[in-house]
Coordinates of C-alpha atoms in Angstrom, one line a residue:
M168 CA 11.8 21.1 -23.3
T169 CA 14.7 23.4 -22.3
T170 CA 15.0 24.6 -18.8
K171 CA 17.4 27.0 -17.1
A172 CA 20.1 25.3 -15.0
G173 CA 18.8 24.5 -11.6
S174 CA 15.3 25.6 -12.3
G175 CA 13.8 22.5 -14.0
I176 CA 12.2 19.5 -12.5
N177 CA 13.6 16.3 -14.0
S178 CA 10.6 14.3 -15.2
K179 CA 12.8 11.2 -15.7
W180 CA 13.5 11.1 -12.0
I181 CA 9.9 11.7 -11.1
G182 CA 8.9 8.8 -13.4
L183 CA 11.5 6.5 -12.0
V184 CA 10.6 7.2 -8.4
V185 CA 6.9 6.7 -9.2
V186 CA 7.8 3.3 -10.8
L187 CA 9.8 2.3 -7.8
F188 CA 7.1 3.2 -5.3
G189 CA 4.4 1.7 -7.6
I190 CA 6.1 -1.7 -7.5
L191 CA 6.4 -1.5 -3.7
L192 CA 2.8 -0.4 -3.4
L193 CA 1.6 -3.2 -5.7
A194 CA 3.4 -5.8 -3.5
Q195 CA 2.0 -4.3 -0.3
H196 CA -1.6 -4.3 -1.7
G197 CA -1.1 -7.8 -3.0
N198 CA 0.0 -9.0 0.4
E199 CA -2.9 -7.3 2.1
L200 CA -5.4 -8.8 -0.4
L201 CA -3.9 -12.2 0.2
K202 CA -4.1 -11.7 3.9
Q203 CA -7.8 -10.8 3.7
L204 CA -8.5 -13.8 1.5
V205 CA -6.7 -16.3 3.7
I206 CA -7.5 -15.1 7.2
T207 CA -11.3 -15.6 7.2
P208 CA -13.9 -15.7 10.0
G209 CA -14.7 -19.3 10.9
S210 CA -11.2 -20.5 10.3
V211 CA -9.4 -22.8 12.8
A212 CA -7.6 -19.8 14.2
A213 CA -10.9 -18.0 14.8
Q214 CA -12.2 -20.9 16.7
G215 CA -9.4 -20.7 19.3
V216 CA -8.0 -24.1 18.5
A217 CA -4.5 -24.6 19.9
A218 CA -1.6 -24.1 17.5
D219 CA -0.5 -27.2 15.5
C220 CA 3.2 -26.6 15.9
R221 CA 4.7 -30.0 15.0
A222 CA 8.4 -30.4 15.8
D223 CA 9.4 -31.4 12.3
E224 CA 7.7 -28.3 10.8
L225 CA 9.2 -26.0 13.4
E226 CA 12.7 -27.4 12.6
E227 CA 12.1 -27.0 8.8
E228 CA 11.0 -23.4 9.2
G229 CA 13.6 -22.6 11.9
L230 CA 11.0 -21.5 14.4
S231 CA 10.6 -22.1 18.1
L232 CA 7.4 -23.4 19.7
R233 CA 6.8 -19.9 21.2
E234 CA 7.2 -18.2 17.7
C235 CA 4.6 -20.6 16.2
E236 CA 2.2 -19.8 19.0
L237 CA 2.7 -16.1 18.5
L238 CA 2.0 -16.5 14.7
V239 CA -1.3 -18.1 15.6
S240 CA -2.0 -15.2 18.0
N241 CA -1.2 -12.7 15.3
V242 CA -3.9 -14.3 13.1
Q243 CA -6.3 -14.3 16.0
I244 CA -5.7 -10.6 16.6
T245 CA -6.6 -9.9 13.0
L246 CA -9.8 -11.9 13.3
V247 CA -11.0 -10.8 16.7
S248 CA -10.2 -7.1 16.2
S249 CA -11.8 -6.7 12.8
P250 CA -15.3 -5.3 12.7
D251 CA -17.6 -6.9 10.2
W252 CA -17.1 -4.1 7.6
F253 CA -13.3 -4.1 7.9
R254 CA -12.4 -7.1 5.8
P255 CA -14.6 -6.2 2.7
A256 CA -13.4 -2.6 3.0
M257 CA -9.7 -3.7 3.0
M258 CA -10.3 -6.0 0.1
L259 CA -11.8 -3.2 -1.9
F260 CA -9.0 -0.8 -1.0
S261 CA -6.4 -3.4 -1.9
L262 CA -8.0 -4.1 -5.2
L263 CA -8.3 -0.4 -6.1
G264 CA -4.8 0.2 -4.7
S265 CA -3.4 -2.6 -6.9
L266 CA -5.1 -1.3 -10.0
F267 CA -3.8 2.2 -9.4
A268 CA -0.4 1.0 -8.5
V269 CA -0.2 -0.8 -11.8
S270 CA -1.4 2.4 -13.5
S271 CA 1.2 4.5 -11.7
I272 CA 3.9 2.1 -12.9
Y273 CA 2.8 2.4 -16.4
L274 CA 2.5 6.2 -16.2
G275 CA 5.8 6.5 -14.4
I276 CA 7.5 4.6 -17.2
S277 CA 5.7 6.8 -19.7
V278 CA 6.9 10.0 -18.0
A279 CA 10.4 8.7 -17.6
A280 CA 10.7 7.7 -21.2
N281 CA 9.2 10.8 -22.6
S282 CA 9.7 14.0 -20.7
N283 CA 7.1 15.8 -22.9
T284 CA 4.4 13.5 -21.7
N285 CA 1.5 15.3 -20.1
S286 CA 1.6 14.4 -16.4
L287 CA -2.1 15.1 -15.9
S288 CA -2.9 11.3 -15.9
L289 CA -0.1 10.7 -13.4
K290 CA -1.4 13.5 -11.2
T291 CA -4.9 12.0 -11.2
C292 CA -3.5 8.5 -10.5
L293 CA -1.4 9.8 -7.6
G294 CA -4.4 11.8 -6.3
V295 CA -6.5 8.6 -6.2
L296 CA -3.7 6.7 -4.5
L297 CA -3.6 9.5 -1.9
L298 CA -7.4 9.1 -1.4
I299 CA -7.1 5.4 -1.0
D300 CA -4.3 5.9 1.7
L301 CA -6.6 8.3 3.5
L302 CA -9.5 5.8 3.4
V303 CA -7.3 3.0 4.8
F304 CA -6.2 5.4 7.5
V305 CA -9.8 6.3 8.4
A306 CA -10.9 2.6 8.3
A307 CA -8.0 1.6 10.5
S308 CA -8.7 4.4 12.9
N309 CA -12.1 3.0 13.5
T310 CA -10.9 -0.5 14.6
G311 CA -9.5 -1.7 17.9
P312 CA -6.0 -0.9 19.2
L313 CA -4.4 -4.1 17.9
L314 CA -5.4 -3.5 14.3
R315 CA -4.6 0.2 14.5
A316 CA -1.1 -0.8 15.5
Q317 CA -0.7 -2.8 12.4
Y318 CA -2.3 -0.4 9.9
L319 CA -2.0 3.2 10.9
W320 CA 1.8 3.8 10.5
P321 CA 2.0 2.1 7.1
S322 CA -1.0 3.9 5.8
L323 CA 0.4 7.2 7.1
L324 CA 3.7 6.5 5.4
W325 CA 2.1 5.8 2.1
F326 CA 0.0 8.9 2.4
F327 CA 3.1 11.1 2.7
V328 CA 4.9 9.2 -0.1
H329 CA 1.9 9.8 -2.4
A330 CA 1.5 13.4 -1.2
T331 CA 5.2 14.1 -2.0
L332 CA 5.0 12.4 -5.4
L333 CA 1.8 14.3 -6.2
A334 CA 3.5 17.6 -5.3
A335 CA 6.4 16.8 -7.6
A336 CA 4.0 15.8 -10.4
L337 CA 2.0 19.1 -9.9
A338 CA 5.2 21.1 -9.9
H339 CA 6.2 19.4 -13.1
L340 CA 2.8 19.9 -14.7
N341 CA 2.9 23.6 -13.8
E342 CA 6.5 24.0 -15.1
Q343 CA 5.5 22.2 -18.3
S344 CA 2.5 24.4 -18.9
G345 CA 4.6 27.5 -18.1
S346 CA 7.2 26.5 -20.7
E347 CA 4.6 25.9 -23.4
A348 CA 3.2 29.5 -23.0

């Protein structure tokens, strides 16, 4: 594909940026999924048991007693502030987000390796990731203030990252179809 100087969209850069953000998103969704699997209702933290902050473990981790107590409080915030529907919804969003993050990595590599690759699949994948970001934002908006503080800004940030990548993929797709005509 030949383009005029300054008028073309470099598909290699789009692909590389998509791969970078795909890896970061996969890590974020993996952490969220692990969090939802580990922090469960009925756990010791949910029962309000005092923190087991043994001196030898605090020293090993380089934590103060207060930091250990705050870590337990953070787990309790997650448990107490989560409506019954929130945990399964976040697990679903994290699973879907992980799946589409892996897909975006693959498609980003494909676009970076072959500039003639049709970016329709990438556009669809980024659109689904944008939808997942929106759903996480809506879900977090319907929780208490403590969970909103943890979830709203990251979901909003990912929304704008995916919106920007989708806009670049759309512009590339339009340019690609225009050059084939």
